[in-house]
Amino acid sequence: MALDQSFVGRTYPPTPAYEVGREKIREFAEAVGDPHPAYVDAEAARALGHADVIAPPTFVFSITYRAAGEVVQDPQLGLDYSRVVHGDQKFSYVRPVRAGDRLTVTSTIEGIKSLAGNDILDVRGDVRDEAGELVVTTLMKLVARAAEEA
């Protein structure tokens, strides 16, 4: 059954603040195999004009994905999460994520469409710092695969 188009534009409340830690940045950089020194060495980051270590560009996925969980678990939306695959991810940065940032995410349903029986859901995540300034906007595409014919 196709998802309800009236959900397009629905915005969910911001998440609780997530404090970005140096160790989390280091662990993430190591996990994705990115050896850039600005991710682990404050002096290297300062040499590039940052006050502290910065996070790799895809770091915010971990918090925006968690925030999108509120969308996909919305019982009114009716998405069958057991059939969902991650279709695409985009990041549009205003500034890098830095150690010490306290970030919140506000998720908005940007689009819903059906294609060959699959539901495609576009979820925007606006990531803001403690001052309310936009840090990065993400766009996540989720595909709920069509149920197989019996």
mmCIF file with all atom_site columns, C-alpha atoms in Angstrom:
data_model
loop_
_atom_site.group_PDB
_atom_site.id
_atom_site.type_symbol
_atom_site.label_atom_id
_atom_site.label_alt_id
_atom_site.label_comp_id
_atom_site.label_asym_id
_atom_site.label_entity_id
_atom_site.label_seq_id
_atom_site.pdbx_PDB_ins_code
_atom_site.Cartn_x
_atom_site.Cartn_y
_atom_site.Cartn_z
_atom_site.occupancy
_atom_site.B_iso_or_equiv
_atom_site.pdbx_formal_charge
_atom_site.auth_seq_id
_atom_site.auth_comp_id
_atom_site.auth_asym_id
_atom_site.auth_atom_id
_atom_site.pdbx_PDB_model_num
ATOM 1   C CA . MET A 1 1   ? 0.000  0.000   0.000  1.00 0.00 ? 1   MET A CA 1
ATOM 2   C CA . ALA A 1 2   ? 1.396  3.394   -0.996 1.00 0.00 ? 2   ALA A CA 1
ATOM 3   C CA . LEU A 1 3   ? 2.396  5.855   1.700  1.00 0.00 ? 3   LEU A CA 1
ATOM 4   C CA . ASP A 1 4   ? 0.130  8.815   2.347  1.00 0.00 ? 4   ASP A CA 1
ATOM 5   C CA . GLN A 1 5   ? 1.228  11.871  0.315  1.00 0.00 ? 5   GLN A CA 1
ATOM 6   C CA . SER A 1 6   ? -0.184 14.191  2.973  1.00 0.00 ? 6   SER A CA 1
ATOM 7   C CA . PHE A 1 7   ? 2.927  13.448  5.072  1.00 0.00 ? 7   PHE A CA 1
ATOM 8   C CA . VAL A 1 8   ? 5.116  15.421  2.647  1.00 0.00 ? 8   VAL A CA 1
ATOM 9   C CA . GLY A 1 9   ? 6.244  18.517  4.525  1.00 0.00 ? 9   GLY A CA 1
ATOM 10  C CA . ARG A 1 10  ? 5.679  17.021  7.974  1.00 0.00 ? 10  ARG A CA 1
ATOM 11  C CA . THR A 1 11  ? 8.419  18.091  10.379 1.00 0.00 ? 11  THR A CA 1
ATOM 12  C CA . TYR A 1 12  ? 9.245  16.181  13.540 1.00 0.00 ? 12  TYR A CA 1
ATOM 13  C CA . PRO A 1 13  ? 10.504 17.775  16.777 1.00 0.00 ? 13  PRO A CA 1
ATOM 14  C CA . PRO A 1 14  ? 14.255 18.270  17.196 1.00 0.00 ? 14  PRO A CA 1
ATOM 15  C CA . THR A 1 15  ? 16.239 15.500  18.827 1.00 0.00 ? 15  THR A CA 1
ATOM 16  C CA . PRO A 1 16  ? 17.924 15.957  22.180 1.00 0.00 ? 16  PRO A CA 1
ATOM 17  C CA . ALA A 1 17  ? 21.378 17.510  21.810 1.00 0.00 ? 17  ALA A CA 1
ATOM 18  C CA . TYR A 1 18  ? 24.212 15.165  20.830 1.00 0.00 ? 18  TYR A CA 1
ATOM 19  C CA . GLU A 1 19  ? 27.620 16.262  22.080 1.00 0.00 ? 19  GLU A CA 1
ATOM 20  C CA . VAL A 1 20  ? 30.346 15.554  19.553 1.00 0.00 ? 20  VAL A CA 1
ATOM 21  C CA . GLY A 1 21  ? 33.392 14.145  21.297 1.00 0.00 ? 21  GLY A CA 1
ATOM 22  C CA . ARG A 1 22  ? 36.981 13.936  20.088 1.00 0.00 ? 22  ARG A CA 1
ATOM 23  C CA . GLU A 1 23  ? 37.065 10.200  20.762 1.00 0.00 ? 23  GLU A CA 1
ATOM 24  C CA . LYS A 1 24  ? 33.869 9.617   18.752 1.00 0.00 ? 24  LYS A CA 1
ATOM 25  C CA . ILE A 1 25  ? 35.410 11.535  15.846 1.00 0.00 ? 25  ILE A CA 1
ATOM 26  C CA . ARG A 1 26  ? 38.628 9.506   16.102 1.00 0.00 ? 26  ARG A CA 1
ATOM 27  C CA . GLU A 1 27  ? 36.726 6.225   16.258 1.00 0.00 ? 27  GLU A CA 1
ATOM 28  C CA . PHE A 1 28  ? 34.589 7.179   13.266 1.00 0.00 ? 28  PHE A CA 1
ATOM 29  C CA . ALA A 1 29  ? 37.580 8.298   11.179 1.00 0.00 ? 29  ALA A CA 1
ATOM 30  C CA . GLU A 1 30  ? 39.329 5.036   12.022 1.00 0.00 ? 30  GLU A CA 1
ATOM 31  C CA . ALA A 1 31  ? 36.226 2.978   11.169 1.00 0.00 ? 31  ALA A CA 1
ATOM 32  C CA . VAL A 1 32  ? 35.891 4.569   7.729  1.00 0.00 ? 32  VAL A CA 1
ATOM 33  C CA . GLY A 1 33  ? 39.639 4.404   7.108  1.00 0.00 ? 33  GLY A CA 1
ATOM 34  C CA . ASP A 1 34  ? 40.196 8.158   6.769  1.00 0.00 ? 34  ASP A CA 1
ATOM 35  C CA . PRO A 1 35  ? 43.639 9.099   8.136  1.00 0.00 ? 35  PRO A CA 1
ATOM 36  C CA . HIS A 1 36  ? 43.267 12.898  7.754  1.00 0.00 ? 36  HIS A CA 1
ATOM 37  C CA . PRO A 1 37  ? 45.158 14.445  10.693 1.00 0.00 ? 37  PRO A CA 1
ATOM 38  C CA . ALA A 1 38  ? 42.479 17.121  11.325 1.00 0.00 ? 38  ALA A CA 1
ATOM 39  C CA . TYR A 1 39  ? 40.222 14.335  12.592 1.00 0.00 ? 39  TYR A CA 1
ATOM 40  C CA . VAL A 1 40  ? 42.585 13.276  15.382 1.00 0.00 ? 40  VAL A CA 1
ATOM 41  C CA . ASP A 1 41  ? 45.092 16.059  16.014 1.00 0.00 ? 41  ASP A CA 1
ATOM 42  C CA . ALA A 1 42  ? 43.924 19.444  17.362 1.00 0.00 ? 42  ALA A CA 1
ATOM 43  C CA . GLU A 1 43  ? 47.143 21.120  16.159 1.00 0.00 ? 43  GLU A CA 1
ATOM 44  C CA . ALA A 1 44  ? 46.615 19.835  12.620 1.00 0.00 ? 44  ALA A CA 1
ATOM 45  C CA . ALA A 1 45  ? 43.027 21.095  12.741 1.00 0.00 ? 45  ALA A CA 1
ATOM 46  C CA . ARG A 1 46  ? 44.162 24.506  14.029 1.00 0.00 ? 46  ARG A CA 1
ATOM 47  C CA . ALA A 1 47  ? 46.693 24.724  11.195 1.00 0.00 ? 47  ALA A CA 1
ATOM 48  C CA . LEU A 1 48  ? 43.697 24.487  8.846  1.00 0.00 ? 48  LEU A CA 1
ATOM 49  C CA . GLY A 1 49  ? 41.828 27.243  10.698 1.00 0.00 ? 49  GLY A CA 1
ATOM 50  C CA . HIS A 1 50  ? 39.641 25.141  13.012 1.00 0.00 ? 50  HIS A CA 1
ATOM 51  C CA . ALA A 1 51  ? 39.444 25.581  16.782 1.00 0.00 ? 51  ALA A CA 1
ATOM 52  C CA . ASP A 1 52  ? 39.547 21.831  17.443 1.00 0.00 ? 52  ASP A CA 1
ATOM 53  C CA . VAL A 1 53  ? 39.414 18.530  15.591 1.00 0.00 ? 53  VAL A CA 1
ATOM 54  C CA . ILE A 1 54  ? 36.724 18.250  12.951 1.00 0.00 ? 54  ILE A CA 1
ATOM 55  C CA . ALA A 1 55  ? 34.655 15.257  11.945 1.00 0.00 ? 55  ALA A CA 1
ATOM 56  C CA . PRO A 1 56  ? 34.747 13.426  8.602  1.00 0.00 ? 56  PRO A CA 1
ATOM 57  C CA . PRO A 1 57  ? 31.907 14.544  6.318  1.00 0.00 ? 57  PRO A CA 1
ATOM 58  C CA . THR A 1 58  ? 29.801 11.418  6.809  1.00 0.00 ? 58  THR A CA 1
ATOM 59  C CA . PHE A 1 59  ? 30.040 11.527  10.631 1.00 0.00 ? 59  PHE A CA 1
ATOM 60  C CA . VAL A 1 60  ? 26.621 13.181  11.001 1.00 0.00 ? 60  VAL A CA 1
ATOM 61  C CA . PHE A 1 61  ? 24.943 10.171  9.387  1.00 0.00 ? 61  PHE A CA 1
ATOM 62  C CA . SER A 1 62  ? 24.965 8.429   12.756 1.00 0.00 ? 62  SER A CA 1
ATOM 63  C CA . ILE A 1 63  ? 22.868 11.159  14.367 1.00 0.00 ? 63  ILE A CA 1
ATOM 64  C CA . THR A 1 64  ? 20.646 11.976  11.379 1.00 0.00 ? 64  THR A CA 1
ATOM 65  C CA . TYR A 1 65  ? 19.873 8.292   10.865 1.00 0.00 ? 65  TYR A CA 1
ATOM 66  C CA . ARG A 1 66  ? 18.819 8.025   14.499 1.00 0.00 ? 66  ARG A CA 1
ATOM 67  C CA . ALA A 1 67  ? 16.651 11.148  14.089 1.00 0.00 ? 67  ALA A CA 1
ATOM 68  C CA . ALA A 1 68  ? 15.033 9.704   10.947 1.00 0.00 ? 68  ALA A CA 1
ATOM 69  C CA . GLY A 1 69  ? 14.018 6.764   13.122 1.00 0.00 ? 69  GLY A CA 1
ATOM 70  C CA . GLU A 1 70  ? 11.249 8.940   14.520 1.00 0.00 ? 70  GLU A CA 1
ATOM 71  C CA . VAL A 1 71  ? 9.924  9.361   10.990 1.00 0.00 ? 71  VAL A CA 1
ATOM 72  C CA . VAL A 1 72  ? 10.072 5.722   9.965  1.00 0.00 ? 72  VAL A CA 1
ATOM 73  C CA . GLN A 1 73  ? 8.568  4.570   13.269 1.00 0.00 ? 73  GLN A CA 1
ATOM 74  C CA . ASP A 1 74  ? 5.647  7.002   13.044 1.00 0.00 ? 74  ASP A CA 1
ATOM 75  C CA . PRO A 1 75  ? 2.653  4.626   13.195 1.00 0.00 ? 75  PRO A CA 1
ATOM 76  C CA . GLN A 1 76  ? 0.519  7.095   11.231 1.00 0.00 ? 76  GLN A CA 1
ATOM 77  C CA . LEU A 1 77  ? 2.957  6.976   8.306  1.00 0.00 ? 77  LEU A CA 1
ATOM 78  C CA . GLY A 1 78  ? 2.607  3.198   8.133  1.00 0.00 ? 78  GLY A CA 1
ATOM 79  C CA . LEU A 1 79  ? 6.058  2.407   6.735  1.00 0.00 ? 79  LEU A CA 1
ATOM 80  C CA . ASP A 1 80  ? 7.046  -1.265  6.956  1.00 0.00 ? 80  ASP A CA 1
ATOM 81  C CA . TYR A 1 81  ? 10.624 -0.839  8.173  1.00 0.00 ? 81  TYR A CA 1
ATOM 82  C CA . SER A 1 82  ? 11.375 -4.534  7.697  1.00 0.00 ? 82  SER A CA 1
ATOM 83  C CA . ARG A 1 83  ? 11.270 -3.859  3.947  1.00 0.00 ? 83  ARG A CA 1
ATOM 84  C CA . VAL A 1 84  ? 13.371 -0.656  3.985  1.00 0.00 ? 84  VAL A CA 1
ATOM 85  C CA . VAL A 1 85  ? 16.780 -0.277  2.363  1.00 0.00 ? 85  VAL A CA 1
ATOM 86  C CA . HIS A 1 86  ? 18.925 2.859   2.379  1.00 0.00 ? 86  HIS A CA 1
ATOM 87  C CA . GLY A 1 87  ? 18.833 4.219   -1.160 1.00 0.00 ? 87  GLY A CA 1
ATOM 88  C CA . ASP A 1 88  ? 20.967 7.367   -1.089 1.00 0.00 ? 88  ASP A CA 1
ATOM 89  C CA . GLN A 1 89  ? 22.546 9.959   1.199  1.00 0.00 ? 89  GLN A CA 1
ATOM 90  C CA . LYS A 1 90  ? 23.619 13.548  0.548  1.00 0.00 ? 90  LYS A CA 1
ATOM 91  C CA . PHE A 1 91  ? 25.281 16.149  2.774  1.00 0.00 ? 91  PHE A CA 1
ATOM 92  C CA . SER A 1 92  ? 25.281 19.920  2.302  1.00 0.00 ? 92  SER A CA 1
ATOM 93  C CA . TYR A 1 93  ? 27.616 21.615  4.783  1.00 0.00 ? 93  TYR A CA 1
ATOM 94  C CA . VAL A 1 94  ? 27.600 25.182  6.064  1.00 0.00 ? 94  VAL A CA 1
ATOM 95  C CA . ARG A 1 95  ? 30.642 24.406  8.235  1.00 0.00 ? 95  ARG A CA 1
ATOM 96  C CA . PRO A 1 96  ? 32.456 21.302  9.499  1.00 0.00 ? 96  PRO A CA 1
ATOM 97  C CA . VAL A 1 97  ? 31.252 19.454  12.586 1.00 0.00 ? 97  VAL A CA 1
ATOM 98  C CA . ARG A 1 98  ? 33.692 20.136  15.434 1.00 0.00 ? 98  ARG A CA 1
ATOM 99  C CA . ALA A 1 99  ? 34.530 18.419  18.697 1.00 0.00 ? 99  ALA A CA 1
ATOM 100 C CA . GLY A 1 100 ? 32.436 20.039  21.398 1.00 0.00 ? 100 GLY A CA 1
ATOM 101 C CA . ASP A 1 101 ? 29.487 20.813  19.134 1.00 0.00 ? 101 ASP A CA 1
ATOM 102 C CA . ARG A 1 102 ? 26.100 20.071  20.690 1.00 0.00 ? 102 ARG A CA 1
ATOM 103 C CA . LEU A 1 103 ? 23.931 19.178  17.717 1.00 0.00 ? 103 LEU A CA 1
ATOM 104 C CA . THR A 1 104 ? 20.214 18.647  17.275 1.00 0.00 ? 104 THR A CA 1
ATOM 105 C CA . VAL A 1 105 ? 18.467 17.230  14.225 1.00 0.00 ? 105 VAL A CA 1
ATOM 106 C CA . THR A 1 106 ? 15.063 18.198  12.905 1.00 0.00 ? 106 THR A CA 1
ATOM 107 C CA . SER A 1 107 ? 13.684 15.711  10.358 1.00 0.00 ? 107 SER A CA 1
ATOM 108 C CA . THR A 1 108 ? 11.239 16.653  7.613  1.00 0.00 ? 108 THR A CA 1
ATOM 109 C CA . ILE A 1 109 ? 9.597  14.417  5.022  1.00 0.00 ? 109 ILE A CA 1
ATOM 110 C CA . GLU A 1 110 ? 10.616 16.022  1.728  1.00 0.00 ? 110 GLU A CA 1
ATOM 111 C CA . GLY A 1 111 ? 8.996  13.574  -0.649 1.00 0.00 ? 111 GLY A CA 1
ATOM 112 C CA . ILE A 1 112 ? 7.038  10.377  -1.002 1.00 0.00 ? 112 ILE A CA 1
ATOM 113 C CA . LYS A 1 113 ? 6.557  8.515   -4.241 1.00 0.00 ? 113 LYS A CA 1
ATOM 114 C CA . SER A 1 114 ? 5.699  5.044   -5.422 1.00 0.00 ? 114 SER A CA 1
ATOM 115 C CA . LEU A 1 115 ? 7.670  3.349   -8.153 1.00 0.00 ? 115 LEU A CA 1
ATOM 116 C CA . ALA A 1 116 ? 7.018  -0.215  -9.314 1.00 0.00 ? 116 ALA A CA 1
ATOM 117 C CA . GLY A 1 117 ? 5.214  -0.933  -6.044 1.00 0.00 ? 117 GLY A CA 1
ATOM 118 C CA . ASN A 1 118 ? 8.108  0.416   -3.952 1.00 0.00 ? 118 ASN A CA 1
ATOM 119 C CA . ASP A 1 119 ? 7.636  3.397   -1.648 1.00 0.00 ? 119 ASP A CA 1
ATOM 120 C CA . ILE A 1 120 ? 10.429 5.971   -1.805 1.00 0.00 ? 120 ILE A CA 1
ATOM 121 C CA . LEU A 1 121 ? 10.739 8.327   1.131  1.00 0.00 ? 121 LEU A CA 1
ATOM 122 C CA . ASP A 1 122 ? 13.017 11.383  1.158  1.00 0.00 ? 122 ASP A CA 1
ATOM 123 C CA . VAL A 1 123 ? 13.874 12.656  4.634  1.00 0.00 ? 123 VAL A CA 1
ATOM 124 C CA . ARG A 1 124 ? 15.754 15.923  5.174  1.00 0.00 ? 124 ARG A CA 1
ATOM 125 C CA . GLY A 1 125 ? 17.729 16.354  8.384  1.00 0.00 ? 125 GLY A CA 1
ATOM 126 C CA . ASP A 1 126 ? 18.621 19.874  9.456  1.00 0.00 ? 126 ASP A CA 1
ATOM 127 C CA . VAL A 1 127 ? 21.533 19.676  11.897 1.00 0.00 ? 127 VAL A CA 1
ATOM 128 C CA . ARG A 1 128 ? 21.909 22.735  14.114 1.00 0.00 ? 128 ARG A CA 1
ATOM 129 C CA . ASP A 1 129 ? 24.365 23.729  16.814 1.00 0.00 ? 129 ASP A CA 1
ATOM 130 C CA . GLU A 1 130 ? 23.552 25.014  20.304 1.00 0.00 ? 130 GLU A CA 1
ATOM 131 C CA . ALA A 1 131 ? 23.103 28.558  18.988 1.00 0.00 ? 131 ALA A CA 1
ATOM 132 C CA . GLY A 1 132 ? 20.515 27.294  16.491 1.00 0.00 ? 132 GLY A CA 1
ATOM 133 C CA . GLU A 1 133 ? 22.844 27.849  13.531 1.00 0.00 ? 133 GLU A CA 1
ATOM 134 C CA . LEU A 1 134 ? 22.579 25.408  10.642 1.00 0.00 ? 134 LEU A CA 1
ATOM 135 C CA . VAL A 1 135 ? 25.685 23.214  10.377 1.00 0.00 ? 135 VAL A CA 1
ATOM 136 C CA . VAL A 1 136 ? 24.667 20.684  7.735  1.00 0.00 ? 136 VAL A CA 1
ATOM 137 C CA . THR A 1 137 ? 21.582 19.524  5.879  1.00 0.00 ? 137 THR A CA 1
ATOM 138 C CA . THR A 1 138 ? 21.295 15.882  4.946  1.00 0.00 ? 138 THR A CA 1
ATOM 139 C CA . LEU A 1 139 ? 18.971 14.167  2.522  1.00 0.00 ? 139 LEU A CA 1
ATOM 140 C CA . MET A 1 140 ? 18.315 10.480  3.085  1.00 0.00 ? 140 MET A CA 1
ATOM 141 C CA . LYS A 1 141 ? 16.449 8.363   0.557  1.00 0.00 ? 141 LYS A CA 1
ATOM 142 C CA . LEU A 1 142 ? 14.759 5.271   1.966  1.00 0.00 ? 142 LEU A CA 1
ATOM 143 C CA . VAL A 1 143 ? 13.173 2.634   -0.240 1.00 0.00 ? 143 VAL A CA 1
ATOM 144 C CA . ALA A 1 144 ? 10.481 0.328   1.151  1.00 0.00 ? 144 ALA A CA 1
ATOM 145 C CA . ARG A 1 145 ? 10.563 -2.639  -1.169 1.00 0.00 ? 145 ARG A CA 1
ATOM 146 C CA . ALA A 1 146 ? 7.248  -3.882  -2.484 1.00 0.00 ? 146 ALA A CA 1
ATOM 147 C CA . ALA A 1 147 ? 5.821  -6.972  -0.802 1.00 0.00 ? 147 ALA A CA 1
ATOM 148 C CA . GLU A 1 148 ? 6.445  -10.093 -2.835 1.00 0.00 ? 148 GLU A CA 1
ATOM 149 C CA . GLU A 1 149 ? 3.498  -11.736 -4.530 1.00 0.00 ? 149 GLU A CA 1
ATOM 150 C CA . ALA A 1 150 ? 2.334  -14.940 -2.841 1.00 0.00 ? 150 ALA A CA 1
#
